[in-house]
GROMACS .gro file of C-alpha atoms in nm:
model
  330
    1MET     CA    1   0.549  -3.119  -3.201
    2PHE     CA    2   0.660  -2.870  -3.466
    3PRO     CA    3   0.546  -2.829  -3.742
    4LEU     CA    4   0.198  -2.944  -3.629
    5HIS     CA    5   0.206  -2.684  -3.351
    6ARG     CA    6   0.321  -2.330  -3.420
    7GLY     CA    7   0.290  -2.093  -3.126
    8ARG     CA    8   0.323  -1.793  -3.352
    9ARG     CA    9  -0.024  -1.857  -3.503
   10LEU     CA   10  -0.169  -1.708  -3.185
   11ARG     CA   11   0.057  -1.402  -3.210
   12THR     CA   12  -0.009  -1.311  -3.574
   13ASN     CA   13  -0.180  -0.978  -3.509
   14GLU     CA   14  -0.324  -0.771  -3.225
   15SER     CA   15  -0.679  -0.899  -3.277
   16ILE     CA   16  -0.567  -1.259  -3.228
   17ARG     CA   17  -0.339  -1.165  -2.939
   18SER     CA   18  -0.628  -0.989  -2.765
   19LEU     CA   19  -0.852  -1.296  -2.809
   20VAL     CA   20  -0.611  -1.525  -2.624
   21ARG     CA   21  -0.465  -1.277  -2.375
   22GLU     CA   22  -0.461  -1.438  -2.031
   23THR     CA   23  -0.442  -1.127  -1.814
   24SER     CA   24  -0.610  -0.788  -1.842
   25LEU     CA   25  -0.593  -0.460  -1.654
   26SER     CA   26  -0.864  -0.208  -1.573
   27PRO     CA   27  -0.872   0.103  -1.349
   28ALA     CA   28  -1.072  -0.102  -1.096
   29ASP     CA   29  -0.757  -0.312  -1.040
   30PHE     CA   30  -0.580  -0.013  -0.883
   31MET     CA   31  -0.569   0.150  -0.543
   32PHE     CA   32  -0.411   0.495  -0.524
   33PRO     CA   33  -0.185   0.572  -0.223
   34MET     CA   34  -0.234   0.933  -0.113
   35PHE     CA   35  -0.038   1.154   0.126
   36ILE     CA   36  -0.231   1.406   0.334
   37ALA     CA   37  -0.093   1.711   0.513
   38GLU     CA   38  -0.231   1.981   0.738
   39GLY     CA   39  -0.351   2.312   0.598
   40GLU     CA   40  -0.576   2.435   0.322
   41ASN     CA   41  -0.515   2.463  -0.052
   42TYR     CA   42  -0.178   2.299   0.013
   43LYS     CA   43  -0.006   2.086  -0.251
   44VAL     CA   44   0.367   2.008  -0.255
   45GLU     CA   45   0.538   1.760  -0.485
   46ILE     CA   46   0.755   1.494  -0.320
   47PRO     CA   47   1.102   1.542  -0.476
   48SER     CA   48   1.187   1.171  -0.493
   49MET     CA   49   0.843   1.085  -0.638
   50PRO     CA   50   0.773   1.307  -0.940
   51GLY     CA   51   0.400   1.356  -0.993
   52ILE     CA   52   0.306   1.254  -0.638
   53PHE     CA   53   0.206   1.520  -0.388
   54ARG     CA   54   0.129   1.586  -0.027
   55ARG     CA   55  -0.211   1.752  -0.029
   56SER     CA   56  -0.432   1.918   0.227
   57ILE     CA   57  -0.770   1.755   0.284
   58ASP     CA   58  -0.960   1.992   0.052
   59LEU     CA   59  -0.730   1.917  -0.242
   60THR     CA   60  -0.721   1.548  -0.155
   61VAL     CA   61  -1.100   1.539  -0.188
   62GLU     CA   62  -1.080   1.700  -0.533
   63GLU     CA   63  -0.821   1.444  -0.643
   64VAL     CA   64  -1.035   1.159  -0.508
   65LYS     CA   65  -1.332   1.273  -0.713
   66GLU     CA   66  -1.112   1.295  -1.022
   67ILE     CA   67  -0.969   0.945  -0.988
   68PHE     CA   68  -1.311   0.799  -0.908
   69ALA     CA   69  -1.432   0.939  -1.241
   70LEU     CA   70  -1.143   0.748  -1.406
   71GLY     CA   71  -1.268   0.420  -1.260
   72ILE     CA   72  -1.037   0.385  -0.959
   73ARG     CA   73  -1.239   0.257  -0.665
   74ALA     CA   74  -0.997   0.251  -0.369
   75VAL     CA   75  -0.753   0.484  -0.195
   76ASN     CA   76  -0.496   0.394   0.065
   77ILE     CA   77  -0.426   0.706   0.274
   78TYR     CA   78  -0.133   0.822   0.485
   79VAL     CA   79  -0.083   1.137   0.688
   80LYS     CA   80   0.216   1.361   0.752
   81VAL     CA   81   0.186   1.447   1.118
   82SER     CA   82   0.319   1.769   1.271
   83GLU     CA   83   0.630   1.717   1.483
   84ASN     CA   84   0.465   1.861   1.793
   85LEU     CA   85   0.203   1.584   1.782
   86LYS     CA   86   0.454   1.299   1.786
   87ASP     CA   87   0.549   1.102   2.097
   88ASN     CA   88   0.625   0.741   2.194
   89THR     CA   89   0.263   0.644   2.264
   90GLY     CA   90   0.115   0.733   1.927
   91LYS     CA   91  -0.191   0.879   2.099
   92GLU     CA   92  -0.254   1.128   1.818
   93ALA     CA   93  -0.329   0.825   1.599
   94TRP     CA   94  -0.670   0.780   1.760
   95ASN     CA   95  -0.761   1.146   1.804
   96GLN     CA   96  -1.114   1.172   1.664
   97ASP     CA   97  -1.031   1.520   1.537
   98GLY     CA   98  -0.696   1.409   1.397
   99LEU     CA   99  -0.577   1.461   1.041
  100MET     CA  100  -0.645   1.101   0.936
  101GLN     CA  101  -0.993   1.091   1.088
  102ASN     CA  102  -1.090   1.423   0.932
  103ALA     CA  103  -0.956   1.309   0.596
  104ILE     CA  104  -1.160   0.988   0.605
  105ARG     CA  105  -1.478   1.181   0.686
  106ALA     CA  106  -1.415   1.435   0.411
  107ILE     CA  107  -1.345   1.172   0.144
  108LYS     CA  108  -1.650   0.963   0.234
  109ALA     CA  109  -1.873   1.272   0.241
  110ALA     CA  110  -1.757   1.388  -0.102
  111CYS     CA  111  -1.732   1.046  -0.271
  112PRO     CA  112  -1.926   0.786  -0.068
  113GLU     CA  113  -1.854   0.499  -0.308
  114MET     CA  114  -1.476   0.539  -0.291
  115ILE     CA  115  -1.331   0.263  -0.075
  116VAL     CA  116  -1.108   0.422   0.189
  117MET     CA  117  -0.831   0.212   0.346
  118PRO     CA  118  -0.633   0.418   0.601
  119ASP     CA  119  -0.290   0.305   0.708
  120VAL     CA  120  -0.269   0.156   1.058
  121ALA     CA  121   0.081   0.194   1.202
  122LEU     CA  122   0.240   0.427   1.452
  123ASP     CA  123   0.545   0.544   1.255
  124PRO     CA  124   0.393   0.875   1.135
  125TYR     CA  125   0.307   0.952   1.500
  126SER     CA  126   0.628   0.828   1.661
  127ILE     CA  127   0.918   1.044   1.774
  128TYR     CA  128   1.136   0.746   1.686
  129GLY     CA  129   0.996   0.674   1.337
  130HIS     CA  130   0.912   0.315   1.430
  131ASP     CA  131   0.584   0.135   1.369
  132GLY     CA  132   0.524   0.075   1.739
  133ILE     CA  133   0.594   0.179   2.095
  134ILE     CA  134   0.957   0.166   2.205
  135ALA     CA  135   1.025  -0.010   2.536
  136ASN     CA  136   1.351  -0.154   2.665
  137GLY     CA  137   1.531  -0.067   2.344
  138ASP     CA  138   1.292  -0.245   2.107
  139VAL     CA  139   0.946  -0.215   1.952
  140GLU     CA  140   0.713  -0.365   2.212
  141ASN     CA  141   0.464  -0.594   2.041
  142ASP     CA  142   0.160  -0.624   2.268
  143SER     CA  143   0.134  -0.263   2.386
  144THR     CA  144   0.166  -0.159   2.021
  145ASN     CA  145  -0.125  -0.389   1.932
  146ALA     CA  146  -0.340  -0.222   2.197
  147ALA     CA  147  -0.259   0.119   2.045
  148LEU     CA  148  -0.333  -0.008   1.693
  149VAL     CA  149  -0.678  -0.126   1.805
  150LYS     CA  150  -0.765   0.224   1.929
  151MET     CA  151  -0.633   0.368   1.603
  152ALA     CA  152  -0.834   0.127   1.386
  153VAL     CA  153  -1.157   0.181   1.580
  154SER     CA  154  -1.117   0.558   1.538
  155HIS     CA  155  -1.078   0.505   1.162
  156ALA     CA  156  -1.393   0.294   1.155
  157GLN     CA  157  -1.581   0.559   1.351
  158ALA     CA  158  -1.473   0.815   1.091
  159GLY     CA  159  -1.611   0.599   0.808
  160ALA     CA  160  -1.325   0.381   0.683
  161ASP     CA  161  -1.430   0.080   0.475
  162PHE     CA  162  -1.117  -0.122   0.556
  163VAL     CA  163  -0.828  -0.069   0.794
  164ALA     CA  164  -0.482  -0.149   0.661
  165PRO     CA  165  -0.233  -0.255   0.931
  166SER     CA  166   0.119  -0.212   0.794
  167ASP     CA  167   0.307  -0.254   1.121
  168MET     CA  168   0.394  -0.628   1.112
  169MET     CA  169   0.335  -0.683   1.485
  170ASP     CA  170   0.255  -1.042   1.580
  171GLY     CA  171  -0.115  -1.106   1.640
  172ARG     CA  172  -0.234  -0.760   1.542
  173VAL     CA  173  -0.495  -0.882   1.292
  174LEU     CA  174  -0.671  -1.086   1.563
  175ARG     CA  175  -0.659  -0.795   1.805
  176LEU     CA  176  -0.793  -0.555   1.539
  177ARG     CA  177  -1.077  -0.792   1.448
  178GLU     CA  178  -1.172  -0.835   1.811
  179GLY     CA  179  -1.154  -0.460   1.873
  180LEU     CA  180  -1.356  -0.365   1.567
  181ASP     CA  181  -1.622  -0.624   1.645
  182ALA     CA  182  -1.646  -0.517   2.008
  183ALA     CA  183  -1.702  -0.158   1.891
  184GLY     CA  184  -1.982  -0.270   1.656
  185PHE     CA  185  -1.783  -0.248   1.331
  186HIS     CA  186  -1.837  -0.604   1.210
  187ASN     CA  187  -1.849  -0.493   0.846
  188VAL     CA  188  -1.526  -0.292   0.846
  189GLY     CA  189  -1.268  -0.509   0.673
  190ILE     CA  190  -0.899  -0.567   0.735
  191MET     CA  191  -0.645  -0.553   0.456
  192SER     CA  192  -0.334  -0.681   0.626
  193TYR     CA  193   0.021  -0.611   0.513
  194SER     CA  194   0.102  -0.977   0.569
  195ALA     CA  195   0.431  -1.014   0.383
  196LYS     CA  196   0.596  -0.676   0.425
  197TYR     CA  197   0.968  -0.701   0.372
  198ALA     CA  198   1.243  -0.488   0.526
  199SER     CA  199   1.319  -0.335   0.189
  200ALA     CA  200   1.536  -0.051   0.061
  201PHE     CA  201   1.262   0.026  -0.193
  202TYR     CA  202   1.070   0.234   0.065
  203GLY     CA  203   1.307   0.531   0.070
  204PRO     CA  204   1.092   0.785  -0.119
  205PHE     CA  205   0.786   0.694   0.091
  206ARG     CA  206   0.975   0.779   0.407
  207ASP     CA  207   1.068   1.112   0.250
  208ALA     CA  208   0.699   1.174   0.188
  209LEU     CA  209   0.598   1.122   0.551
  210ASP     CA  210   0.926   1.200   0.729
  211SER     CA  211   0.885   0.861   0.898
  212ALA     CA  212   1.228   0.697   0.876
  213PRO     CA  213   1.367   0.556   1.203
  214VAL     CA  214   1.573   0.816   1.386
  215ASP     CA  215   1.941   0.756   1.449
  216ALA     CA  216   1.964   0.691   1.823
  217THR     CA  217   2.170   0.437   2.014
  218GLU     CA  218   1.885   0.331   2.246
  219ILE     CA  219   1.652   0.208   1.970
  220PRO     CA  220   1.674  -0.025   1.667
  221LYS     CA  221   1.842   0.148   1.373
  222ASP     CA  222   1.604  -0.016   1.124
  223LYS     CA  223   1.279  -0.217   1.108
  224LYS     CA  224   1.428  -0.562   1.065
  225THR     CA  225   1.300  -0.693   1.399
  226TYR     CA  226   0.942  -0.677   1.267
  227GLN     CA  227   0.952  -0.646   0.887
  228MET     CA  228   1.054  -0.961   0.700
  229ASP     CA  229   1.396  -1.068   0.580
  230TYR     CA  230   1.398  -1.041   0.200
  231ALA     CA  231   1.588  -1.371   0.178
  232ASN     CA  232   1.279  -1.558   0.298
  233ARG     CA  233   0.994  -1.711   0.099
  234ILE     CA  234   0.825  -1.972   0.318
  235GLU     CA  235   0.792  -1.720   0.599
  236ALA     CA  236   0.572  -1.503   0.376
  237ILE     CA  237   0.328  -1.789   0.323
  238LYS     CA  238   0.319  -1.857   0.696
  239GLU     CA  239   0.252  -1.490   0.778
  240ALA     CA  240  -0.027  -1.467   0.521
  241LEU     CA  241  -0.194  -1.786   0.646
  242TRP     CA  242  -0.174  -1.666   1.005
  243ASP     CA  243  -0.337  -1.335   0.911
  244VAL     CA  244  -0.621  -1.511   0.729
  245GLU     CA  245  -0.677  -1.733   1.034
  246GLU     CA  246  -0.686  -1.420   1.252
  247GLY     CA  247  -0.956  -1.260   1.035
  248ALA     CA  248  -0.785  -1.071   0.751
  249ASP     CA  249  -1.019  -1.010   0.456
  250MET     CA  250  -0.729  -0.933   0.221
  251VAL     CA  251  -0.355  -0.988   0.249
  252MET     CA  252  -0.079  -0.780   0.098
  253VAL     CA  253   0.268  -0.847  -0.039
  254LYS     CA  254   0.506  -0.551  -0.032
  255PRO     CA  255   0.715  -0.456  -0.239
  256GLY     CA  256   0.585  -0.561  -0.580
  257ILE     CA  257   0.802  -0.623  -0.886
  258ALA     CA  258   1.103  -0.764  -0.698
  259TYR     CA  259   0.871  -1.000  -0.507
  260LEU     CA  260   0.649  -1.156  -0.774
  261ASP     CA  261   0.756  -1.504  -0.669
  262ILE     CA  262   0.612  -1.427  -0.325
  263VAL     CA  263   0.291  -1.291  -0.479
  264ARG     CA  264   0.233  -1.618  -0.663
  265GLU     CA  265   0.319  -1.830  -0.359
  266VAL     CA  266   0.079  -1.635  -0.138
  267LYS     CA  267  -0.193  -1.638  -0.404
  268ASN     CA  268  -0.167  -2.016  -0.423
  269ALA     CA  269  -0.181  -2.052  -0.045
  270VAL     CA  270  -0.472  -1.829   0.063
  271ASN     CA  271  -0.839  -1.806  -0.024
  272VAL     CA  272  -0.873  -1.429   0.011
  273PRO     CA  273  -0.782  -1.147  -0.233
  274VAL     CA  274  -0.413  -1.064  -0.256
  275THR     CA  275  -0.309  -0.699  -0.278
  276VAL     CA  276   0.034  -0.600  -0.404
  277TYR     CA  277   0.200  -0.270  -0.318
  278HIS     CA  278   0.400  -0.138  -0.613
  279VAL     CA  279   0.612   0.077  -0.387
  280SER     CA  280   0.769   0.421  -0.399
  281GLY     CA  281   1.119   0.304  -0.494
  282GLU     CA  282   0.984   0.100  -0.784
  283TYR     CA  283   0.789   0.406  -0.899
  284ALA     CA  284   1.088   0.639  -0.859
  285MET     CA  285   1.319   0.413  -1.061
  286ILE     CA  286   1.086   0.416  -1.361
  287LYS     CA  287   1.042   0.793  -1.337
  288ALA     CA  288   1.417   0.853  -1.317
  289ALA     CA  289   1.502   0.618  -1.605
  290ALA     CA  290   1.226   0.767  -1.822
  291GLU     CA  291   1.345   1.122  -1.751
  292ARG     CA  292   1.688   1.021  -1.883
  293GLY     CA  293   1.538   0.861  -2.190
  294TRP     CA  294   1.655   0.514  -2.089
  295LEU     CA  295   1.303   0.361  -2.079
  296ASP     CA  296   0.969   0.427  -2.244
  297HIS     CA  297   0.770   0.543  -1.943
  298ASP     CA  298   0.420   0.434  -2.040
  299LYS     CA  299   0.526   0.100  -2.185
  300ILE     CA  300   0.733  -0.001  -1.882
  301MET     CA  301   0.461   0.126  -1.644
  302MET     CA  302   0.195  -0.089  -1.809
  303GLU     CA  303   0.426  -0.389  -1.839
  304GLN     CA  304   0.508  -0.384  -1.469
  305LEU     CA  305   0.142  -0.345  -1.368
  306MET     CA  306   0.040  -0.630  -1.600
  307CYS     CA  307   0.314  -0.851  -1.455
  308ILE     CA  308   0.193  -0.783  -1.100
  309LYS     CA  309  -0.161  -0.873  -1.201
  310ARG     CA  310  -0.039  -1.185  -1.386
  311ALA     CA  311   0.150  -1.299  -1.077
  312GLY     CA  312  -0.176  -1.312  -0.882
  313ALA     CA  313  -0.270  -0.966  -0.759
  314SER     CA  314  -0.640  -0.898  -0.710
  315LEU     CA  315  -0.564  -0.532  -0.635
  316ILE     CA  316  -0.253  -0.323  -0.701
  317SER     CA  317  -0.170  -0.030  -0.477
  318THR     CA  318   0.038   0.186  -0.708
  319TYR     CA  319   0.147   0.547  -0.749
  320PHE     CA  320   0.091   0.492  -1.120
  321ALA     CA  321  -0.283   0.434  -1.066
  322LYS     CA  322  -0.400   0.765  -1.210
  323GLU     CA  323  -0.161   0.766  -1.506
  324ALA     CA  324  -0.240   0.403  -1.589
  325ALA     CA  325  -0.616   0.462  -1.560
  326ILE     CA  326  -0.595   0.756  -1.802
  327LEU     CA  327  -0.402   0.541  -2.048
  328LEU     CA  328  -0.645   0.249  -2.017
  329ASN     CA  329  -0.945   0.477  -2.063
  330LYS     CA  330  -0.797   0.601  -2.390
   0.00000   0.00000   0.00000
């Protein structure tokens, strides 16, 4: 209906644009993924993820306090397990004196209001680098679920606010909910990786934890028998709905930017918060392009985060969380 309607009237200057802006970002929209290693006063940068480090528990606690002061209210934690503790059962995953359990206790003691969501999957503990127990040449679903329950209960006992199953086993959310409730942890939530795709964007993450599947003829060479085919859309909605029915308090879509259509579809389908994981490969690409002067780092960082939020994310797990929070606070 031009000239009666002119869209540019609402874009005239920043004051008007801010009045009508449909989406906003704050540090409370972010969750910071953190990698934890054994030792003390240990901090090593991950080569494929500039600015992201493996830290010992003492330095992790200091970082947690720093990001909490910036307004970030959740961390999603992963551990790099010593090779001598890995096997095919994953039993180190529920060791009450394990690295993950000690990290949860330390974070909650130092910063009680920080929401701690430990990863629930067996790949950091597996000699095969898979998310579950290998039997008969494949990842065995139901025995893996039983191991994940023991893992999640140990996290709850250590003080976790939510457990975050990233394994993509069938029925694991129901088993986790039943296990947590039976152990008396009715108020510990589940943030389920509901639509986790078998993506090439995870490469730097696997460098961080040394958790890539090993090359052996007797086991699957990749994770495509349990992670989703990236050609599929309807399957993601189905998986998210199943997880909600099984008791998930939040669902996740992973990766982020390349999967915004899935984020919106899932957001429209479920009645729980949707988390989006802005993954390591997406982070690394921006860092690499910015280092070469091909992109403006801060502008593209904020644009991608805003687009994830616009697509329907209630919470964004992102390696940019600290940098973005600093920028927003300015």
